[in-house]
Amino acid sequence: MKVTQADIVISAVRPEQYPKENLPEFALAGRSNVGKSSFINKMLNRKSLARTSSKPGKTQTLNFFLINEILHFVDVPGYGFAKVSKKEREAWGKMIETYLTNREQLKAVLMIVDLRHAPSKDDVMMYEFLKHHDLPVMVIATKADKIPKGKWQKHLKVVREMLDLDPNDELIHFSSETGEGKDKAWKSLQYRMTH
């Protein structure tokens, strides 16, 4: 898909703040420093639409990006970051859960993991939460450029096994440096928009 227009339209905390248009939405979930912003920027051909933060855990709202006026990416606060208080974490958890479990426009959750490392306990918990709620999931394993090509399959196998990946859920290796996996990810998103 050729992205000609991408804007952040709203940062929401509560359902009444979500965009009113009935457009397909794709939520992006991942640990705080997993490269979510870089993934968004690469997918949207933008240098810094999604701000990459030197302080992981800063995104505390649901950020809606309108793309080509036909779909939204929804950047969900990163999970598993220790520097926020338990109370804050619970408030985010509630906000994220409310969005993920009640939003009819949500077509799939793109769960972002780091291909270099085995999924964390938080990743496993997040994946189990999504499956528990019957949400369609695509797993995007980023930072593929940091691993020799010959080892990609070995690392993907670890991701598959650790998450106990449902065979119906796609696993795409991705690099925001080289663009590896970008076309494949867009193809999947476009398919999900129409099915």
XYZ file of N, CA, C and O in Angstrom:
780
model
N 0.847 -1.189 0.000
C 0.000 0.000 0.000
C 0.884 1.241 0.000
O 1.844 1.320 0.753
N 0.538 2.185 -0.834
C 1.311 3.423 -0.864
C 0.652 4.417 0.100
O -0.502 4.795 -0.070
N 1.389 4.779 1.129
C 0.833 5.708 2.112
C 1.082 7.127 1.636
O 2.219 7.556 1.477
N -0.004 7.846 1.350
C 0.155 9.220 0.874
C -0.181 10.214 1.970
O 0.186 11.370 1.915
N -0.900 9.713 2.987
C -1.307 10.626 4.048
C -1.333 9.877 5.374
O -1.907 8.790 5.473
N -0.701 10.451 6.367
C -0.722 9.835 7.691
C -0.611 10.940 8.725
O 0.298 11.754 8.679
N -1.582 10.986 9.600
C -1.585 12.021 10.639
C -1.997 11.399 11.946
O -2.856 10.519 11.973
N -1.419 11.902 13.020
C -1.930 11.480 14.322
C -3.179 12.313 14.563
O -3.154 13.532 14.451
N -4.303 11.654 14.797
C -5.554 12.401 14.882
C -6.021 12.626 16.309
O -6.655 13.623 16.603
N -5.713 11.675 17.195
C -6.191 11.885 18.564
C -5.411 11.006 19.527
O -4.992 9.907 19.180
N -5.208 11.505 20.722
C -4.678 10.681 21.808
C -5.829 10.502 22.780
O -6.325 11.488 23.323
N -6.244 9.276 22.963
C -7.443 9.021 23.755
C -7.129 8.215 24.999
O -6.178 7.434 25.029
N -7.928 8.422 26.017
C -7.807 7.637 27.238
C -9.104 6.865 27.464
O -9.099 5.726 27.892
N -10.224 7.505 27.108
C -11.537 6.887 27.346
C -12.289 6.649 26.039
O -12.072 7.367 25.059
N -13.193 5.663 26.037
C -13.928 5.332 24.814
C -14.596 6.525 24.135
O -14.607 6.614 22.910
N -15.113 7.469 24.930
C -15.806 8.595 24.270
C -14.833 9.496 23.498
O -15.256 10.344 22.711
N -13.530 9.285 23.691
C -12.549 10.096 22.952
C -12.074 9.392 21.669
O -11.380 9.995 20.868
N -12.432 8.135 21.498
C -11.988 7.420 20.293
C -12.572 8.104 19.053
O -13.653 8.684 19.124
N -11.887 7.970 17.907
C -12.435 8.556 16.674
C -13.823 7.993 16.372
O -14.094 6.826 16.648
N -14.654 8.842 15.797
C -16.045 8.427 15.545
C -16.194 7.669 14.225
O -17.144 6.929 14.028
N -15.269 7.884 13.291
C -15.424 7.228 11.984
C -15.397 5.718 12.153
O -14.693 5.181 12.995
N -16.113 5.058 11.276
C -16.176 3.604 11.372
C -15.115 2.971 10.467
O -15.443 2.220 9.557
N -13.856 3.293 10.696
C -12.785 2.778 9.841
C -12.115 1.587 10.520
O -12.067 1.511 11.744
N -11.567 0.655 9.707
C -10.850 -0.463 10.320
C -9.661 0.036 11.145
O -8.991 0.995 10.746
N -9.432 -0.629 12.286
C -8.330 -0.232 13.157
C -7.410 -1.416 13.414
O -7.863 -2.560 13.522
N -6.126 -1.111 13.510
C -5.119 -2.107 13.858
C -4.349 -1.583 15.061
O -3.758 -0.502 14.993
N -4.411 -2.320 16.149
C -3.722 -1.882 17.361
C -2.306 -2.425 17.349
O -2.061 -3.557 16.898
N -1.372 -1.632 17.844
C 0.023 -2.069 17.938
C 0.395 -2.180 19.394
O 0.367 -1.189 20.124
N 0.721 -3.394 19.794
C 1.046 -3.628 21.197
C 2.446 -4.219 21.282
O 2.855 -4.999 20.421
N 3.160 -3.843 22.328
C 4.496 -4.407 22.498
C 5.153 -3.842 23.731
O 4.683 -2.854 24.300
N 6.254 -4.460 24.146
C 7.003 -3.927 25.281
C 7.479 -2.519 24.960
O 7.632 -2.148 23.800
N 7.772 -1.796 26.001
C 8.053 -0.374 25.839
C 9.175 -0.029 24.868
O 9.105 0.960 24.184
N 10.236 -0.822 24.830
C 11.360 -0.388 23.990
C 11.585 -1.334 22.823
O 12.691 -1.547 22.364
N 10.494 -1.922 22.327
C 10.634 -2.984 21.337
C 10.737 -2.439 19.907
O 10.989 -3.165 18.966
N 10.536 -1.131 19.738
C 10.661 -0.561 18.394
C 9.320 -0.338 17.720
O 9.204 -0.360 16.500
N 8.284 -0.123 18.545
C 6.946 0.107 18.001
C 6.883 1.380 17.149
O 6.336 1.388 16.055
N 7.458 2.468 17.686
C 7.423 3.742 16.949
C 8.187 3.624 15.637
O 7.749 4.132 14.605
N 9.317 2.936 15.661
C 10.104 2.764 14.435
C 9.312 1.941 13.416
O 9.352 2.204 12.217
N 8.575 0.949 13.905
C 7.724 0.128 13.023
C 6.667 1.015 12.362
O 6.474 0.984 11.141
N 5.994 1.841 13.168
C 4.945 2.723 12.630
C 5.547 3.669 11.589
O 5.030 3.808 10.479
N 6.666 4.292 11.949
C 7.281 5.251 11.027
C 7.682 4.593 9.712
O 7.521 5.168 8.638
N 8.204 3.363 9.791
C 8.622 2.651 8.570
C 7.404 2.300 7.729
O 7.398 2.489 6.510
N 6.363 1.788 8.371
C 5.157 1.391 7.637
C 4.519 2.607 6.951
O 3.926 2.499 5.898
N 4.646 3.776 7.577
C 3.980 4.970 7.055
C 4.930 5.874 6.265
O 4.549 6.978 5.877
N 6.161 5.398 6.031
C 7.161 6.199 5.302
C 7.376 7.568 5.914
O 7.495 8.560 5.205
N 7.376 7.638 7.229
C 7.582 8.928 7.870
C 8.832 8.837 8.729
O 9.119 7.785 9.292
N 9.509 9.952 8.859
C 10.706 9.932 9.699
C 10.320 9.902 11.187
O 10.856 9.143 11.958
N 9.361 10.739 11.561
C 9.125 10.837 13.004
C 7.682 11.175 13.337
O 7.428 12.038 14.155
N 6.765 10.499 12.663
C 5.357 10.741 12.983
C 5.073 10.181 14.376
O 4.483 10.827 15.220
N 5.513 8.935 14.584
C 5.412 8.364 15.931
C 6.728 8.686 16.616
O 7.790 8.321 16.125
N 6.659 9.352 17.725
C 7.899 9.769 18.384
C 8.563 8.589 19.072
O 7.963 7.910 19.881
N 9.826 8.373 18.705
C 10.588 7.353 19.412
C 11.136 8.040 20.652
O 11.724 9.117 20.555
N 10.926 7.432 21.776
C 11.269 8.118 23.023
C 12.498 7.493 23.646
O 12.675 6.284 23.622
N 13.343 8.351 24.221
C 14.498 7.811 24.936
C 14.054 7.341 26.318
O 14.782 6.680 27.035
N 12.839 7.723 26.697
C 12.294 7.258 27.974
C 11.163 6.273 27.702
O 10.015 6.683 27.534
N 11.487 4.972 27.620
C 10.429 4.009 27.344
C 9.317 4.135 28.377
O 9.555 4.508 29.511
N 8.101 3.821 27.946
C 6.983 3.871 28.887
C 6.324 5.233 28.933
O 5.469 5.488 29.749
N 6.723 6.117 28.016
C 6.154 7.470 28.048
C 4.759 7.563 27.435
O 3.975 8.405 27.821
N 4.499 6.723 26.426
C 3.172 6.778 25.797
C 2.147 6.283 26.800
O 2.156 5.120 27.170
N 1.268 7.188 27.241
C 0.299 6.769 28.242
C -1.123 6.904 27.723
O -2.081 6.843 28.473
N -1.236 7.133 26.418
C -2.563 7.251 25.828
C -2.629 6.320 24.624
O -1.610 5.824 24.154
N -3.841 6.116 24.110
C -3.998 5.396 22.852
C -3.862 6.436 21.747
O -4.647 7.375 21.684
N -2.838 6.305 20.925
C -2.624 7.284 19.862
C -3.154 6.746 18.535
O -2.681 5.717 18.053
N -4.135 7.441 17.983
C -4.759 7.016 16.723
C -4.111 7.737 15.548
O -4.076 8.973 15.523
N -3.608 6.972 14.570
C -3.030 7.541 13.352
C -3.982 7.239 12.202
O -4.311 6.073 11.972
N -4.392 8.267 11.492
C -5.268 8.074 10.341
C -4.399 7.945 9.097
O -3.562 8.804 8.823
N -4.606 6.865 8.346
C -3.747 6.573 7.198
C -4.584 6.561 5.925
O -5.555 5.801 5.814
N -4.193 7.429 4.970
C -4.895 7.524 3.675
C -6.407 7.686 3.830
O -7.167 7.319 2.929
N -6.822 8.136 4.986
C -8.237 8.304 5.302
C -9.059 7.022 5.201
O -10.276 7.059 5.066
N -8.370 5.852 5.257
C -9.129 4.593 5.146
C -8.932 3.656 6.336
O -9.671 2.685 6.482
N -7.935 3.904 7.169
C -7.747 3.045 8.332
C -6.999 3.780 9.431
O -6.383 4.820 9.188
N -7.064 3.227 10.636
C -6.313 3.774 11.768
C -5.297 2.752 12.271
O -5.614 1.569 12.386
N -4.098 3.221 12.581
C -3.185 2.480 13.444
C -3.431 3.021 14.849
O -3.574 4.237 15.004
N -3.451 2.158 15.830
C -3.649 2.617 17.199
C -2.457 2.159 18.031
O -2.256 0.963 18.249
N -1.659 3.129 18.422
C -0.468 2.827 19.215
C -0.893 2.710 20.680
O -1.408 3.654 21.265
N -0.707 1.515 21.208
C -1.134 1.201 22.576
C 0.067 1.391 23.500
O 1.194 1.067 23.116
N -0.125 1.922 24.720
C 1.026 2.106 25.615
C 1.837 0.819 25.772
O 1.265 -0.266 25.866
N 3.156 0.975 25.780
C 4.026 -0.187 25.945
C 3.813 -0.841 27.293
O 3.515 -0.175 28.274
N 3.941 -2.156 27.322
C 3.756 -2.844 28.601
C 5.095 -3.337 29.141
O 6.101 -3.341 28.431
N 5.070 -3.733 30.385
C 6.273 -4.335 30.971
C 7.349 -3.338 31.299
O 8.519 -3.685 31.338
N 6.988 -2.081 31.514
C 8.027 -1.127 31.884
C 7.947 -0.830 33.362
O 6.914 -0.417 33.870
N 9.035 -1.048 34.046
C 9.000 -1.081 35.517
C 8.929 0.292 36.173
O 8.543 0.404 37.320
N 9.300 1.348 35.469
C 9.467 2.627 36.151
C 8.167 3.382 36.453
O 8.201 4.514 36.869
N 7.029 2.759 36.154
C 5.780 3.448 36.504
C 5.165 2.749 37.712
O 5.379 1.567 37.927
N 4.412 3.498 38.465
C 3.859 2.929 39.691
C 2.822 1.861 39.367
O 2.249 1.837 38.285
N 2.591 1.013 40.340
C 1.637 -0.074 40.177
C 0.252 0.496 39.831
O -0.456 -0.012 38.971
N -0.085 1.599 40.473
C -1.381 2.226 40.238
C -1.512 2.686 38.778
O -2.530 2.475 38.128
N -0.437 3.308 38.291
C -0.427 3.758 36.890
C -0.555 2.570 35.952
O -1.296 2.610 34.981
N 0.199 1.517 36.273
C 0.154 0.318 35.430
C -1.251 -0.249 35.372
O -1.728 -0.665 34.325
N -1.938 -0.255 36.525
C -3.298 -0.795 36.558
C -4.246 0.067 35.733
O -5.108 -0.434 35.032
N -4.063 1.390 35.818
C -4.910 2.307 35.042
C -4.706 2.078 33.542
O -5.658 2.007 32.770
N -3.440 1.906 33.117
C -3.171 1.636 31.697
C -3.794 0.321 31.297
O -4.377 0.199 30.246
N -3.593 -0.683 32.177
C -4.111 -2.027 31.887
C -5.597 -1.960 31.602
O -6.092 -2.539 30.643
N -6.301 -1.206 32.432
C -7.750 -1.058 32.265
C -8.093 -0.355 30.950
O -8.987 -0.765 30.221
N -7.340 0.706 30.679
C -7.582 1.474 29.451
C -7.366 0.598 28.209
O -8.169 0.597 27.280
N -6.279 -0.170 28.230
C -5.949 -1.024 27.090
C -6.995 -2.127 26.943
O -7.482 -2.404 25.855
N -7.339 -2.727 28.070
C -8.318 -3.816 28.052
C -9.668 -3.325 27.527
O -10.306 -3.980 26.703
N -10.094 -2.151 27.993
C -11.365 -1.574 27.535
C -11.341 -1.416 26.019
O -12.276 -1.790 25.316
N -10.241 -0.867 25.517
C -10.149 -0.649 24.063
C -10.154 -1.985 23.312
O -10.956 -2.202 22.406
N -9.261 -2.888 23.700
C -9.091 -4.129 22.939
C -10.332 -5.014 22.961
O -10.638 -5.685 21.986
N -11.031 -5.024 24.093
C -12.130 -5.983 24.197
C -13.471 -5.424 23.734
O -14.409 -6.181 23.521
N -13.580 -4.108 23.552
C -14.886 -3.541 23.196
C -14.951 -2.835 21.852
O -16.004 -2.379 21.458
N -13.837 -2.709 21.183
C -13.815 -1.862 19.984
C -14.186 -2.663 18.735
O -13.417 -3.510 18.279
N -15.349 -2.381 18.185
C -15.819 -3.157 17.029
C -14.959 -2.936 15.794
O -14.836 -3.815 14.944
N -14.374 -1.747 15.682
C -13.575 -1.445 14.481
C -12.243 -2.177 14.458
O -11.547 -2.188 13.450
N -11.869 -2.792 15.574
C -10.550 -3.430 15.672
C -10.503 -4.692 14.816
O -11.238 -5.638 15.047
N -9.627 -4.682 13.809
C -9.514 -5.822 12.887
C -8.465 -6.828 13.345
O -8.574 -8.011 13.080
N -7.411 -6.338 13.960
C -6.347 -7.236 14.432
C -5.416 -6.456 15.346
O -5.347 -5.227 15.290
N -4.707 -7.211 16.180
C -3.679 -6.605 17.024
C -2.327 -7.028 16.460
O -2.084 -8.215 16.227
N -1.479 -6.051 16.203
C -0.113 -6.342 15.773
C 0.739 -6.353 17.031
O 0.950 -5.315 17.655
N 1.158 -7.540 17.401
C 1.958 -7.642 18.610
C 3.428 -7.626 18.206
O 3.861 -8.451 17.397
N 4.156 -6.674 18.745
C 5.535 -6.453 18.306
C 6.506 -7.047 19.312
O 6.438 -6.738 20.506
N 7.359 -7.925 18.811
C 8.384 -8.531 19.677
C 9.746 -8.295 19.034
O 9.833 -7.909 17.873
N 10.792 -8.530 19.794
C 12.163 -8.331 19.312
C 12.689 -9.695 18.871
O 12.824 -10.613 19.678
N 12.978 -9.815 17.568
C 13.413 -11.101 17.003
C 14.698 -11.626 17.658
O 14.935 -12.820 17.721
N 15.501 -10.711 18.192
C 16.807 -11.132 18.738
C 16.675 -11.917 20.034
O 17.538 -12.693 20.387
N 15.577 -11.661 20.763
C 15.432 -12.281 22.084
C 14.169 -13.131 22.155
O 13.183 -12.826 21.491
N 14.212 -14.134 22.997
C 12.999 -14.922 23.231
C 11.939 -13.999 23.831
O 12.264 -13.097 24.591
N 10.653 -14.198 23.482
C 9.597 -13.367 24.068
C 9.659 -13.382 25.591
O 9.956 -14.405 26.201
N 9.377 -12.234 26.197
C 9.429 -12.105 27.656
C 8.149 -12.648 28.277
O 7.179 -12.943 27.588
N 8.162 -12.711 29.588
C 6.973 -13.124 30.337
C 5.797 -12.210 29.989
O 4.665 -12.653 29.836
N 6.090 -10.909 29.872
C 5.036 -9.944 29.521
C 4.474 -10.205 28.128
O 3.275 -10.076 27.898
N 5.362 -10.557 27.188
C 4.906 -10.878 25.827
C 3.960 -12.074 25.861
O 2.903 -12.072 25.231
N 4.360 -13.098 26.601
C 3.547 -14.316 26.682
C 2.191 -13.992 27.300
O 1.140 -14.414 26.792
N 2.197 -13.201 28.362
C 0.940 -12.813 29.011
C 0.049 -12.021 28.064
O -1.159 -12.235 27.990
N 0.661 -11.107 27.311
C -0.110 -10.288 26.368
C -0.734 -11.181 25.298
O -1.913 -11.055 24.976
N 0.056 -12.094 24.765
C -0.457 -12.974 23.709
C -1.608 -13.835 24.254
O -2.646 -13.992 23.614
N -1.429 -14.350 25.462
C -2.489 -15.179 26.059
C -3.757 -14.357 26.286
O -4.869 -14.847 26.089
N -3.587 -13.101 26.697
C -4.737 -12.206 26.892
C -5.496 -12.026 25.567
O -6.722 -12.128 25.505
N -4.740 -11.770 24.493
C -5.368 -11.547 23.184
C -6.106 -12.795 22.711
O -7.225 -12.716 22.196
N -5.491 -13.947 22.920
C -6.120 -15.211 22.490
C -7.348 -15.510 23.345
O -8.360 -15.980 22.855
N -7.256 -15.197 24.629
C -8.368 -15.427 25.545
C -9.607 -14.650 25.074
O -10.730 -15.108 25.185
N -9.363 -13.464 24.516
C -10.474 -12.627 24.050
C -10.770 -12.836 22.558
O -11.484 -12.029 21.948
N -10.191 -13.906 21.998
C -10.453 -14.231 20.582
C -10.112 -13.100 19.627
O -10.820 -12.878 18.640
N -9.068 -12.365 19.928
C -8.692 -11.269 19.034
C -7.716 -11.787 17.973
O -6.796 -12.533 18.300
N -7.914 -11.404 16.713
C -6.950 -11.808 15.681
C -5.607 -11.139 15.957
O -5.569 -9.947 16.269
N -4.539 -11.902 15.837
C -3.209 -11.368 16.156
C -2.258 -11.585 14.987
O -2.276 -12.636 14.347
N -1.427 -10.581 14.729
C -0.269 -10.754 13.845
C 0.945 -10.461 14.717
O 0.970 -9.432 15.395
N 1.918 -11.354 14.704
C 3.130 -11.091 15.491
C 4.201 -10.545 14.546
O 4.515 -11.153 13.520
N 4.713 -9.375 14.893
C 5.761 -8.729 14.096
C 7.056 -8.809 14.900
O 7.149 -8.244 15.989
N 8.019 -9.544 14.359
C 9.308 -9.682 15.055
C 10.285 -8.679 14.449
O 10.764 -8.852 13.332
N 10.543 -7.602 15.198
C 11.355 -6.504 14.648
C 12.850 -6.734 14.871
O 13.262 -7.666 15.551
N 13.612 -5.802 14.307
C 15.085 -5.778 14.445
C 15.739 -6.972 13.749
O 16.793 -7.451 14.176
N 15.099 -7.435 12.669
C 15.648 -8.560 11.905
C 17.025 -8.225 11.325
O 17.858 -9.113 11.146
N 17.268 -6.932 11.064
C 18.564 -6.541 10.481
C 19.728 -6.761 11.443
O 20.882 -6.768 11.052
N 19.403 -6.931 12.741
C 20.469 -7.108 13.737
C 20.923 -8.577 13.829
O 21.788 -8.920 14.617
N 20.282 -9.444 13.024
C 20.606 -10.877 13.062
C 20.983 -11.308 11.652
O 20.329 -10.889 10.695
N 22.012 -12.163 11.501
C 22.332 -12.657 10.158
C 21.124 -13.400 9.567
O 20.439 -14.142 10.267
N 20.882 -13.167 8.274
C 19.737 -13.747 7.579
C 19.593 -15.247 7.825
O 18.491 -15.771 7.998
N 20.718 -15.942 7.829
C 20.714 -17.399 7.996
C 20.146 -17.856 9.338
O 19.813 -19.021 9.515
N 20.052 -16.935 10.297
C 19.559 -17.321 11.631
C 18.114 -16.891 11.875
O 17.565 -17.141 12.943
N 17.505 -16.225 10.895
C 16.125 -15.744 11.081
C 15.180 -16.874 11.476
O 14.421 -16.749 12.430
N 15.251 -17.975 10.733
C 14.294 -19.075 10.977
C 14.441 -19.643 12.380
O 13.462 -19.952 13.047
N 15.705 -19.738 12.820
C 15.960 -20.257 14.175
C 15.302 -19.348 15.223
O 14.649 -19.818 16.151
N 15.458 -18.038 15.045
C 14.879 -17.072 15.994
C 13.349 -17.063 15.908
O 12.674 -16.946 16.926
N 12.815 -17.187 14.698
C 11.356 -17.209 14.526
C 10.760 -18.434 15.213
O 9.682 -18.373 15.797
N 11.511 -19.534 15.143
C 11.048 -20.777 15.790
C 10.931 -20.568 17.307
O 9.969 -21.007 17.938
N 11.896 -19.857 17.891
C 11.867 -19.573 19.336
C 10.617 -18.738 19.667
O 9.909 -19.022 20.634
N 10.333 -17.728 18.846
C 9.152 -16.884 19.072
C 7.892 -17.757 19.021
O 7.036 -17.699 19.904
N 7.816 -18.584 17.965
C 6.646 -19.470 17.794
C 6.439 -20.343 19.022
O 5.340 -20.453 19.555
N 7.534 -20.961 19.472
C 7.423 -21.925 20.575
C 7.114 -21.235 21.898
O 6.268 -21.684 22.657
N 7.801 -20.130 22.174
C 7.599 -19.442 23.453
C 6.180 -18.901 23.596
O 5.596 -18.908 24.658
N 5.626 -18.391 22.481
C 4.269 -17.832 22.539
C 3.221 -18.931 22.387
O 2.043 -18.685 22.592
N 3.689 -20.141 22.002
C 2.757 -21.208 21.661
C 1.790 -20.657 20.601
O 0.572 -20.649 20.760
N 2.386 -20.183 19.513
C 1.665 -19.420 18.495
C 0.592 -20.250 17.804
O 0.848 -21.356 17.343
N -0.597 -19.692 17.767
C -1.706 -20.286 17.047
C -1.317 -20.357 15.563
O -0.876 -19.354 15.001
N -1.477 -21.518 14.915
C -1.085 -21.636 13.499
C -1.815 -20.640 12.588
O -1.351 -20.329 11.500
N -2.956 -20.120 13.045
C -3.686 -19.133 12.224
C -3.122 -17.730 12.359
O -3.505 -16.830 11.607
N -2.249 -17.511 13.339
C -1.689 -16.170 13.540
C -0.386 -16.029 12.763
O 0.514 -16.868 12.883
N -0.330 -14.971 12.006
C 0.841 -14.754 11.167
C 2.022 -14.255 11.989
O 1.845 -13.500 12.945
N 3.216 -14.689 11.588
C 4.450 -14.213 12.212
C 5.323 -13.634 11.098
O 5.672 -14.342 10.154
N 5.617 -12.345 11.197
C 6.376 -11.671 10.136
C 7.651 -11.084 10.729
O 7.605 -10.382 11.737
N 8.804 -11.412 10.120
C 10.026 -10.750 10.598
C 10.168 -9.419 9.861
O 9.819 -9.287 8.695
N 10.647 -8.426 10.589
C 10.556 -7.048 10.121
C 11.817 -6.283 10.495
O 12.429 -6.546 11.527
N 12.180 -5.346 9.641
C 13.276 -4.440 10.007
C 12.899 -3.017 9.628
O 12.587 -2.748 8.470
N 12.932 -2.122 10.601
C 12.618 -0.729 10.260
C 13.838 -0.041 9.649
O 13.738 1.059 9.147
N 14.982 -0.743 9.657
C 16.166 -0.205 8.978
C 16.080 -0.493 7.480
O 16.232 0.390 6.654
N 15.829 -1.758 7.140
C 15.900 -2.170 5.734
C 14.529 -2.241 5.058
O 14.440 -2.313 3.846
N 13.458 -2.244 5.863
C 12.126 -2.374 5.269
C 11.721 -3.823 5.050
O 10.652 -4.114 4.514
N 12.576 -4.747 5.459
C 12.259 -6.181 5.385
C 10.909 -6.438 6.071
O 10.687 -5.995 7.191
N 10.001 -7.128 5.378
C 8.720 -7.508 5.986
C 7.630 -6.462 5.824
O 6.461 -6.727 6.098
N 7.990 -5.280 5.340
C 7.005 -4.192 5.253
C 5.875 -4.524 4.272
O 4.695 -4.373 4.584
N 6.249 -4.990 3.068
C 5.220 -5.304 2.061
C 4.321 -6.430 2.537
O 3.108 -6.402 2.346
N 4.946 -7.409 3.154
C 4.180 -8.557 3.646
C 3.175 -8.112 4.724
O 2.019 -8.522 4.734
N 3.632 -7.219 5.600
C 2.750 -6.726 6.665
C 1.585 -5.942 6.056
O 0.422 -6.148 6.429
N 1.875 -5.079 5.082
C 0.795 -4.311 4.446
C -0.198 -5.223 3.738
O -1.403 -5.002 3.791
N 0.337 -6.262 3.057
C -0.550 -7.217 2.361
C -1.537 -7.835 3.340
O -2.736 -7.934 3.076
N -1.032 -8.260 4.478
C -1.881 -8.868 5.498
C -2.926 -7.892 6.016
O -4.085 -8.249 6.212
N -2.493 -6.656 6.260
C -3.422 -5.649 6.777
C -4.527 -5.380 5.764
O -5.704 -5.293 6.114
N -4.137 -5.264 4.490
C -5.139 -4.981 3.471
C -6.134 -6.129 3.348
O -7.329 -5.903 3.186
N -5.619 -7.344 3.466
C -6.502 -8.515 3.398
C -7.507 -8.451 4.563
O -8.699 -8.661 4.384
N -7.004 -8.125 5.740
C -7.874 -8.097 6.931
C -8.881 -6.954 6.879
O -9.928 -7.014 7.518
N -8.552 -5.896 6.149
C -9.491 -4.781 6.049
C -10.732 -5.174 5.265
O -11.810 -4.636 5.463
N -10.550 -6.105 4.337
C -11.662 -6.430 3.454
C -12.348 -7.736 3.826
O -13.338 -8.105 3.232
N -11.783 -8.481 4.779
C -12.382 -9.790 5.135
C -12.946 -9.768 6.543
O -12.460 -9.041 7.372
